[in-house]
Short mmCIF file of N, CA and C in Angstrom, two decimals:
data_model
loop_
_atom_site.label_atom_id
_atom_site.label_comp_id
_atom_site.label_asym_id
_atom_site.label_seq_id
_atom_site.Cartn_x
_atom_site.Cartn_y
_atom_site.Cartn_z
N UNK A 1 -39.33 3.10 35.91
CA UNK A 1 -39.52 2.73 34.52
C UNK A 1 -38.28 1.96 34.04
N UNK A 2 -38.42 0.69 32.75
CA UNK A 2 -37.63 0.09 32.84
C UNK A 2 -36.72 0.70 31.63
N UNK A 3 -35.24 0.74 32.00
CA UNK A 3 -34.44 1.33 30.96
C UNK A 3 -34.84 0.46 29.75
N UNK A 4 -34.27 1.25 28.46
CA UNK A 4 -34.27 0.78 26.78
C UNK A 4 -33.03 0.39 26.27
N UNK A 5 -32.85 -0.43 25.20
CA UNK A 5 -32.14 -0.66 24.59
C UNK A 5 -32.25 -0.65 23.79
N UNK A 6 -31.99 0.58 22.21
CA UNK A 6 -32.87 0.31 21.37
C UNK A 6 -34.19 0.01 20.79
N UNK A 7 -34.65 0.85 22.03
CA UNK A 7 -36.52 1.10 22.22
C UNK A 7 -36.88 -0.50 22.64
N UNK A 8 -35.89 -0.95 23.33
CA UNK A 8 -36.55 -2.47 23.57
C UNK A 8 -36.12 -2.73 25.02
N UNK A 9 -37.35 -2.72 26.03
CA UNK A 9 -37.28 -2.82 27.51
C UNK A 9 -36.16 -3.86 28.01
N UNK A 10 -35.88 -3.92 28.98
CA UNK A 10 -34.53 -5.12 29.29
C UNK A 10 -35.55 -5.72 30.86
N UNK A 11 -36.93 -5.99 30.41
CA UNK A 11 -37.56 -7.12 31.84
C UNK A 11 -37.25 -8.17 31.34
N UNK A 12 -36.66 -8.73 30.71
CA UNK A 12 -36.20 -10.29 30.78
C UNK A 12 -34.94 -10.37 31.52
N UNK A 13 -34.52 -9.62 32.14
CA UNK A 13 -33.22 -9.41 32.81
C UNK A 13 -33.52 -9.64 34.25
N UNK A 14 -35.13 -9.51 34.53
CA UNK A 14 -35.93 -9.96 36.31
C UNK A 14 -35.35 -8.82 37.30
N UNK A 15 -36.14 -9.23 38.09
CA UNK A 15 -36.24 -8.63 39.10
C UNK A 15 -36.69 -9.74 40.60
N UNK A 16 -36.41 -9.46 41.33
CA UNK A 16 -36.23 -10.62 42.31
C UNK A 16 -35.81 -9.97 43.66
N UNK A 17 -35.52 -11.41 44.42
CA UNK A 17 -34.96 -11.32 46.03
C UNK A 17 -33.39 -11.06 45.88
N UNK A 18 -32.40 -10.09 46.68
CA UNK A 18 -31.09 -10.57 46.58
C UNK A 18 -30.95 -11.98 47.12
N UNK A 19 -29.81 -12.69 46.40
CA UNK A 19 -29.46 -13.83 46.78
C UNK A 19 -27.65 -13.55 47.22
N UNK A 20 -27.28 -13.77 47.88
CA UNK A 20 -27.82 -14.29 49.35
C UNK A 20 -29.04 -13.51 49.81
N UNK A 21 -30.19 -13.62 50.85
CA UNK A 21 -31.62 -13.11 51.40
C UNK A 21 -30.70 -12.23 52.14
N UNK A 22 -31.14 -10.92 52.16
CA UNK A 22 -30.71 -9.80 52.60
C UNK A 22 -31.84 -8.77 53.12
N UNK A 23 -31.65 -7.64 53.96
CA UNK A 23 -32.62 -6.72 54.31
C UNK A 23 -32.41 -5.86 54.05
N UNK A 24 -33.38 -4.99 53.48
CA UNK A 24 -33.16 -3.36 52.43
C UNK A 24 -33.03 -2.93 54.36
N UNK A 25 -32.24 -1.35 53.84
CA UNK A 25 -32.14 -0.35 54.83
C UNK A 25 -33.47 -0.29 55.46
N UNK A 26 -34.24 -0.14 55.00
CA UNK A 26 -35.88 -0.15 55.10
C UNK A 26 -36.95 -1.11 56.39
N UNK A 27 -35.61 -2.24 56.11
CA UNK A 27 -36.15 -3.86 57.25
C UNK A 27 -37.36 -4.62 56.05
N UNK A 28 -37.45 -3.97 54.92
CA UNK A 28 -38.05 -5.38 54.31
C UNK A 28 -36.73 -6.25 53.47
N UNK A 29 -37.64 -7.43 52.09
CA UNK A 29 -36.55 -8.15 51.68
C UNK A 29 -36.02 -7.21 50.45
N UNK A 30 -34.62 -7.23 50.48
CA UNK A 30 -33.70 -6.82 49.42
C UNK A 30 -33.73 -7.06 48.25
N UNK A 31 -33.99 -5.89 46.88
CA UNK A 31 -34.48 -6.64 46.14
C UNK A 31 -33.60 -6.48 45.06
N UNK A 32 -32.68 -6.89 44.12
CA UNK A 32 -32.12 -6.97 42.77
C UNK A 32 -32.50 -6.85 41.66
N UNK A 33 -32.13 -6.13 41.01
CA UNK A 33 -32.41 -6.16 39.12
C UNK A 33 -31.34 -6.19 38.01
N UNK A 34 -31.88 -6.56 36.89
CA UNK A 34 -31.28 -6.20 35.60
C UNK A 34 -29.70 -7.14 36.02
N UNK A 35 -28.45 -6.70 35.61
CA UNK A 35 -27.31 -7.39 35.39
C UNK A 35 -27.38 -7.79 37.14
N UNK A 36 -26.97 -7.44 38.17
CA UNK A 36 -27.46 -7.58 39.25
C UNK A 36 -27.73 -9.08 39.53
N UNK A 37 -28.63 -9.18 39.03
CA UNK A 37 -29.49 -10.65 38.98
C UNK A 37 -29.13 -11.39 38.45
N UNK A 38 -28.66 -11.07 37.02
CA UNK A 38 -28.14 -12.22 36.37
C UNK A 38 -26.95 -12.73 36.87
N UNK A 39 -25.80 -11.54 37.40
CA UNK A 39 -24.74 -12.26 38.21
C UNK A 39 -25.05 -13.37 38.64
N UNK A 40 -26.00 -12.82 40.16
CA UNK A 40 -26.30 -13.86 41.37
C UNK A 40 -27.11 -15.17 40.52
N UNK A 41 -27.56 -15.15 39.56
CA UNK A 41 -28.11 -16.30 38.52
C UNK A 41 -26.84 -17.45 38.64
N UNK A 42 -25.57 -16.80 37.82
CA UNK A 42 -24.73 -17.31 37.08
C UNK A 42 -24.12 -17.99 38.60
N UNK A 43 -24.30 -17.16 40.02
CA UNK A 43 -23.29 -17.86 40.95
C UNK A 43 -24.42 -18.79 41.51
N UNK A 44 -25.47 -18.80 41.56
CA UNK A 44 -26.39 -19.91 41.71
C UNK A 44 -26.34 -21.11 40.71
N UNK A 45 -26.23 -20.88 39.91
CA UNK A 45 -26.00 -22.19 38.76
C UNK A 45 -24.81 -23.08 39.09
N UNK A 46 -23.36 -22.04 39.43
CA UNK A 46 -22.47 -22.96 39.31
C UNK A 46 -22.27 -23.05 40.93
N UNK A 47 -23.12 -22.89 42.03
CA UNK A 47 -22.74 -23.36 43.25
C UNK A 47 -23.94 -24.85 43.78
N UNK A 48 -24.98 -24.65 42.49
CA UNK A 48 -25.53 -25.95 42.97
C UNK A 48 -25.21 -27.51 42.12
N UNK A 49 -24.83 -28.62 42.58
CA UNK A 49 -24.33 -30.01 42.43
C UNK A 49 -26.03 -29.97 41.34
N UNK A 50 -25.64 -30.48 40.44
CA UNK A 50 -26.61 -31.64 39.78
C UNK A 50 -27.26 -32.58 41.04
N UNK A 51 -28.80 -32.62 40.65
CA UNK A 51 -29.56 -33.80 41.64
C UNK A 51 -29.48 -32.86 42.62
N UNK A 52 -28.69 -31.55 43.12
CA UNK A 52 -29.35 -30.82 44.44
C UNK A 52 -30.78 -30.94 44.65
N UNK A 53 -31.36 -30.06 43.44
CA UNK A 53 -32.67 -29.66 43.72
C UNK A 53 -33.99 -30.42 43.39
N UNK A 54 -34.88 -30.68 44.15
CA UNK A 54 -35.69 -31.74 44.14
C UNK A 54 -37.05 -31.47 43.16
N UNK A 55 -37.39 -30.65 42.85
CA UNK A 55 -37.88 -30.73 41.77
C UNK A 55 -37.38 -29.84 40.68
N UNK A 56 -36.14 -29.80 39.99
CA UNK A 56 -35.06 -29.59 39.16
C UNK A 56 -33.77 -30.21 39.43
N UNK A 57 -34.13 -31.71 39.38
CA UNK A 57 -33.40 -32.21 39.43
C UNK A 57 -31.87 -32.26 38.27
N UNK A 58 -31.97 -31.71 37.25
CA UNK A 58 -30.92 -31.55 36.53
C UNK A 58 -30.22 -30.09 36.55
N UNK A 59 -30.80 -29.35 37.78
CA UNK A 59 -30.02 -27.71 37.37
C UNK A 59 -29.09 -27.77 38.13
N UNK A 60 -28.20 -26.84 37.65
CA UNK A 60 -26.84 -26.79 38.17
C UNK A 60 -26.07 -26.93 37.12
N UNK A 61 -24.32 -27.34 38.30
CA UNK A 61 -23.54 -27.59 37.26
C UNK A 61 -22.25 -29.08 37.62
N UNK A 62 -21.83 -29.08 36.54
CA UNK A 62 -20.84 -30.62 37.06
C UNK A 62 -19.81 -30.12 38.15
N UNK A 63 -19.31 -29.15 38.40
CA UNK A 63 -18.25 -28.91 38.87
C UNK A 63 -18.03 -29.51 40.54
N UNK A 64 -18.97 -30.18 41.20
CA UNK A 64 -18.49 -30.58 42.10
C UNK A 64 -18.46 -32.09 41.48
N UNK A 65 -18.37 -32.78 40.70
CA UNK A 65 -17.53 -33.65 40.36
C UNK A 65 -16.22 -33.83 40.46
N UNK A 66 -15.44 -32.32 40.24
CA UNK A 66 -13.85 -32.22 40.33
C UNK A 66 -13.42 -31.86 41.29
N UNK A 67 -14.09 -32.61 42.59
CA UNK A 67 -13.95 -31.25 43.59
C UNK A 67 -12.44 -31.95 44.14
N UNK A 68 -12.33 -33.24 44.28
CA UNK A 68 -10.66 -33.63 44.69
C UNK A 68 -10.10 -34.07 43.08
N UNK A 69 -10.23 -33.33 42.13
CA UNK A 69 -9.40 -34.35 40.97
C UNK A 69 -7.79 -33.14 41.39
N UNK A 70 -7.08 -33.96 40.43
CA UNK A 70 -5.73 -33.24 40.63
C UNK A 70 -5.77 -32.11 39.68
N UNK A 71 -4.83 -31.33 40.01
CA UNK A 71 -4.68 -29.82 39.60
C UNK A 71 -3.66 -29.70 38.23
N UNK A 72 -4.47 -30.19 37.05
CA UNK A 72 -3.61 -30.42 35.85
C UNK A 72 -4.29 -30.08 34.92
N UNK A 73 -3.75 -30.30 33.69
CA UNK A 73 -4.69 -29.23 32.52
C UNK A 73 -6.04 -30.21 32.30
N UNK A 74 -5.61 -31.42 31.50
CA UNK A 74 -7.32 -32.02 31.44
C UNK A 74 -8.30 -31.17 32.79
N UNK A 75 -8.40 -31.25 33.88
CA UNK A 75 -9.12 -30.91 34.82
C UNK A 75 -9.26 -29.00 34.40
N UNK A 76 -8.43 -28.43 34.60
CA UNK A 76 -8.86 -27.31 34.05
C UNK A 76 -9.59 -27.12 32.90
N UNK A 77 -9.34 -27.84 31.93
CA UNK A 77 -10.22 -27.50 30.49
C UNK A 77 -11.87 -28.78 31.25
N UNK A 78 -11.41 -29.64 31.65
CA UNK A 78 -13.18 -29.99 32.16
C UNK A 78 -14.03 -28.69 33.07
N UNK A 79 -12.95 -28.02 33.80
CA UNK A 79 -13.77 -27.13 34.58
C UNK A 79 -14.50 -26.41 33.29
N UNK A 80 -13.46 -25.41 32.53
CA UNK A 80 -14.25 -24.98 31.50
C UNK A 80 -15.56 -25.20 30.80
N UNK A 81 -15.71 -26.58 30.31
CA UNK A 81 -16.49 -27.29 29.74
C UNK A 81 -17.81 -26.91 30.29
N UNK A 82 -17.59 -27.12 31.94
CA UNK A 82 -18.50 -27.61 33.18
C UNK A 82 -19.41 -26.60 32.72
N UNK A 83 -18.15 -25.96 33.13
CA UNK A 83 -19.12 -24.26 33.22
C UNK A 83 -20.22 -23.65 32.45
N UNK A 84 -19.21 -23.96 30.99
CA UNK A 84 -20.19 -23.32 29.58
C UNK A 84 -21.45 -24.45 29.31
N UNK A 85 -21.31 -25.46 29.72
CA UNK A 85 -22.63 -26.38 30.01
C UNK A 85 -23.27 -25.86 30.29
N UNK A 86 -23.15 -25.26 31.78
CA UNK A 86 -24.10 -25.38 32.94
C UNK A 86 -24.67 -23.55 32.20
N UNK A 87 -23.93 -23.02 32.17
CA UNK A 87 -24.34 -21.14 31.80
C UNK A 87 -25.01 -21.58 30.38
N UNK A 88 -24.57 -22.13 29.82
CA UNK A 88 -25.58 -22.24 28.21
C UNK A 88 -26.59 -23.16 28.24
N UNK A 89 -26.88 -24.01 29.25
CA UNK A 89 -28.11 -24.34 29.36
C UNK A 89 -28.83 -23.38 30.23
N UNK A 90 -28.48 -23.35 31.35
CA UNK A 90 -29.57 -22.30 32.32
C UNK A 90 -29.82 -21.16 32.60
N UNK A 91 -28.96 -19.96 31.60
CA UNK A 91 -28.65 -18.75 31.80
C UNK A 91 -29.23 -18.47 30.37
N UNK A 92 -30.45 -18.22 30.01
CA UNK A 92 -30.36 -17.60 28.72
C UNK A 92 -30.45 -15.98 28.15
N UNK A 93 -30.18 -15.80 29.63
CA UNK A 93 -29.94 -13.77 29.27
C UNK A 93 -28.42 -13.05 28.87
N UNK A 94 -27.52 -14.49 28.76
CA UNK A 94 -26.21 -14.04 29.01
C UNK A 94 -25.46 -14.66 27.53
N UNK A 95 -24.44 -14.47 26.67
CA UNK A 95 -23.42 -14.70 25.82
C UNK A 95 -21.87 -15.10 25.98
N UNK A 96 -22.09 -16.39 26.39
CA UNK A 96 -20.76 -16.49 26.78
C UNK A 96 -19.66 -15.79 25.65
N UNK A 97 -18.79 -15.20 26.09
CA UNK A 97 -17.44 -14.48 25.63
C UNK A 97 -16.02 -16.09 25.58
N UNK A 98 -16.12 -16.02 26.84
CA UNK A 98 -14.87 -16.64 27.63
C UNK A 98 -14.88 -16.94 28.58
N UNK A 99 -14.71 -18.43 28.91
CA UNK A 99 -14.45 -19.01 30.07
C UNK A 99 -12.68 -19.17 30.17
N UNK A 100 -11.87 -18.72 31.63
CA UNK A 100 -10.49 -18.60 31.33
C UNK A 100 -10.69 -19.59 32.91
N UNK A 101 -9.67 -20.07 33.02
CA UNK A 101 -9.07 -21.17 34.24
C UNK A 101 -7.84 -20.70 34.94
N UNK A 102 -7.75 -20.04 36.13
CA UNK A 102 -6.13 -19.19 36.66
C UNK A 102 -6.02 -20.21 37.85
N UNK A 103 -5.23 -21.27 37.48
CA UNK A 103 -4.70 -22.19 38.68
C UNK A 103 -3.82 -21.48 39.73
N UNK A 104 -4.24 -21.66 41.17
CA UNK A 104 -3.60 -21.24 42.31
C UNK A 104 -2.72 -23.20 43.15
N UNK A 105 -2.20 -23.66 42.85
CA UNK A 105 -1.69 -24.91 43.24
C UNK A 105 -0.93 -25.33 44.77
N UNK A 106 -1.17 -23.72 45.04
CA UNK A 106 -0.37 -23.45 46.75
C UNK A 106 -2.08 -23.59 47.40
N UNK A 107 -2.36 -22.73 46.64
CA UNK A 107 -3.82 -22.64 47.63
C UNK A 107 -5.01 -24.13 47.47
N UNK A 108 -4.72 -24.40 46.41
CA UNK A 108 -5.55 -25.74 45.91
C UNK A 108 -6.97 -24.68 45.29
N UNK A 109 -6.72 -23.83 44.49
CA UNK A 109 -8.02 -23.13 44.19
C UNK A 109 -7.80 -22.88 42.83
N UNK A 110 -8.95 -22.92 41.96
CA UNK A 110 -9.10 -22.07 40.58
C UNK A 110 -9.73 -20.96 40.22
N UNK A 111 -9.87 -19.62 39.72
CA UNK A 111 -10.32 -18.78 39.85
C UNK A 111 -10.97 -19.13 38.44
N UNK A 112 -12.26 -19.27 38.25
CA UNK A 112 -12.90 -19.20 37.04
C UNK A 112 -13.04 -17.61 36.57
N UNK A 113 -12.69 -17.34 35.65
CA UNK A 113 -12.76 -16.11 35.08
C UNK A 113 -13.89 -16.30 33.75
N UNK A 114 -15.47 -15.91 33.82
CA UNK A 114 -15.99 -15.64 33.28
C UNK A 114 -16.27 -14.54 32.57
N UNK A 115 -16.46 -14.16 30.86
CA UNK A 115 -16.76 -12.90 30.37
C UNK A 115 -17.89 -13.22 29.65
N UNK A 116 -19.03 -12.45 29.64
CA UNK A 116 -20.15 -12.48 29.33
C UNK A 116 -20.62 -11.48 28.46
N UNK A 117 -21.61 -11.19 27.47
CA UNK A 117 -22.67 -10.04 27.69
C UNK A 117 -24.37 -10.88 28.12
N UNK A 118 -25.45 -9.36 28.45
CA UNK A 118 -26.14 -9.86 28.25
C UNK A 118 -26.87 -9.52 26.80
N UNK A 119 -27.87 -10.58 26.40
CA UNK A 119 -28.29 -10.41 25.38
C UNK A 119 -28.96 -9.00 24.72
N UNK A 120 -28.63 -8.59 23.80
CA UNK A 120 -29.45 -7.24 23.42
C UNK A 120 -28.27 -5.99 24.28
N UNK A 121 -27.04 -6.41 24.81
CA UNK A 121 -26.32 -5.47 25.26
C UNK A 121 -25.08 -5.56 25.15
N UNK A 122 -23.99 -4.70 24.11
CA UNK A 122 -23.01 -4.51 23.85
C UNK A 122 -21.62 -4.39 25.11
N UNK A 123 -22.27 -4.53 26.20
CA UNK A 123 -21.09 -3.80 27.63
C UNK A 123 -20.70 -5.74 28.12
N UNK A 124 -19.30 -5.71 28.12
CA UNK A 124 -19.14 -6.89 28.99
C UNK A 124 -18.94 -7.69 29.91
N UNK A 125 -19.33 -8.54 30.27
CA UNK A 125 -19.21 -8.38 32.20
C UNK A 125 -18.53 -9.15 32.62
N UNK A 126 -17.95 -9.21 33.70
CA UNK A 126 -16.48 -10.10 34.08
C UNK A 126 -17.07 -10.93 35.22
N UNK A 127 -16.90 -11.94 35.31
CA UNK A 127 -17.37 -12.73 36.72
C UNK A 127 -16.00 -13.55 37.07
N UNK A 128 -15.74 -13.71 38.60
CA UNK A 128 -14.59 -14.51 38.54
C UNK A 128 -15.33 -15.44 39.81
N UNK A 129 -15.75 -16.90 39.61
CA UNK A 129 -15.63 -18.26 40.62
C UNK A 129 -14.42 -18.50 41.11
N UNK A 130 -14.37 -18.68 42.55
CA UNK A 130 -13.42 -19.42 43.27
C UNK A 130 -14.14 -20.91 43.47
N UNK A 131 -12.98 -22.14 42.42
CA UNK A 131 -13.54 -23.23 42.61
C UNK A 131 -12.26 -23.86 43.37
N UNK A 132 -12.58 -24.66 44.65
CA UNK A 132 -11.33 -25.36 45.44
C UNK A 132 -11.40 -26.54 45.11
N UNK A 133 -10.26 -27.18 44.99
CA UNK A 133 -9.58 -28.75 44.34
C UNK A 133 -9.52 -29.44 45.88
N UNK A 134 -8.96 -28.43 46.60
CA UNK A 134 -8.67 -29.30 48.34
C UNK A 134 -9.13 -28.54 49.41
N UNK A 135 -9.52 -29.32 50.08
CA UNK A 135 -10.42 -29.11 51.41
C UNK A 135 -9.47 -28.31 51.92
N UNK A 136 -9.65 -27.62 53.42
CA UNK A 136 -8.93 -26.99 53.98
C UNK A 136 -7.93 -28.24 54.82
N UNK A 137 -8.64 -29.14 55.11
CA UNK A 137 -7.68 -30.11 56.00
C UNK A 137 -7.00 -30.77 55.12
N UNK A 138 -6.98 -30.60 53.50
CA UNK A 138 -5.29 -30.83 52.97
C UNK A 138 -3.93 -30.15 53.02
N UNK A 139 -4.97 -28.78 53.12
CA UNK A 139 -3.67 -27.51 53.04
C UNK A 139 -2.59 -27.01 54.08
#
């Protein structure tokens, strides 16, 4: 039965395949719910390029646009931008809080630090993206 929130069910929150495709203990497919899902939502959004998908051709997010820009603030505040684009158009179970940017400049990496709720729920959820600026054969 599906938990309440204020006598108000939370199935807009789905139920689905794990993503990555996984196998329950069981040997069938693995299955996800509720915040769960919306995570793996939010890391599906920002791991697919715009024009990936062939018939959604606009989902996703910009961020592999920056994938060699240099490691300076304009570029950090575009990552930002990218992000709250891409989550406030295609995520509508979630409230963006805060998008934060933690430059690593040894590693060539940014840790996107996302804070969220979902809608109709007071608890807040932390997501952190590893986005890389340089390939491994720069480093």
């Amino acid at each position: 039965m599906p938990e309440t929130v204020n006598g108000q069910q939370n199935k807009y929150l789905g139920r689905g395949w794990a993503f990555p495709l996984q196998l329950s203990v069981q040997g069938g497919i693995q299955l996800h719910a509720e915040a769960q899902k919306v995570r793996e939502s939010i890391w599906l959004i920002l791991r697919t390029e715009i024009g990936e998908r062939v018939y959604r051709p606009d989902f996703g997010s910009r961020l592999s646009e920056l994938a060699f820009a240099p490691m300076n603030n304009d570029t950090l505040l575009q990552i930002r931008l990218y992000v709250r684009e891409a989550l406030e158009k295609w995520e509508p179970r979630i409230m963006l809080d805060r998008v934060v940017t933690d430059a690593d400049p040894v590693r060539g990496r940014v840790d996107i630090l996302i804070a969220y709720r979902l809608k109709n729920y007071p608890d807040i959820y932390n997501f952190v993206y590893p986005f890389y600026l340089l390939t491994e054969e720069e480093e």
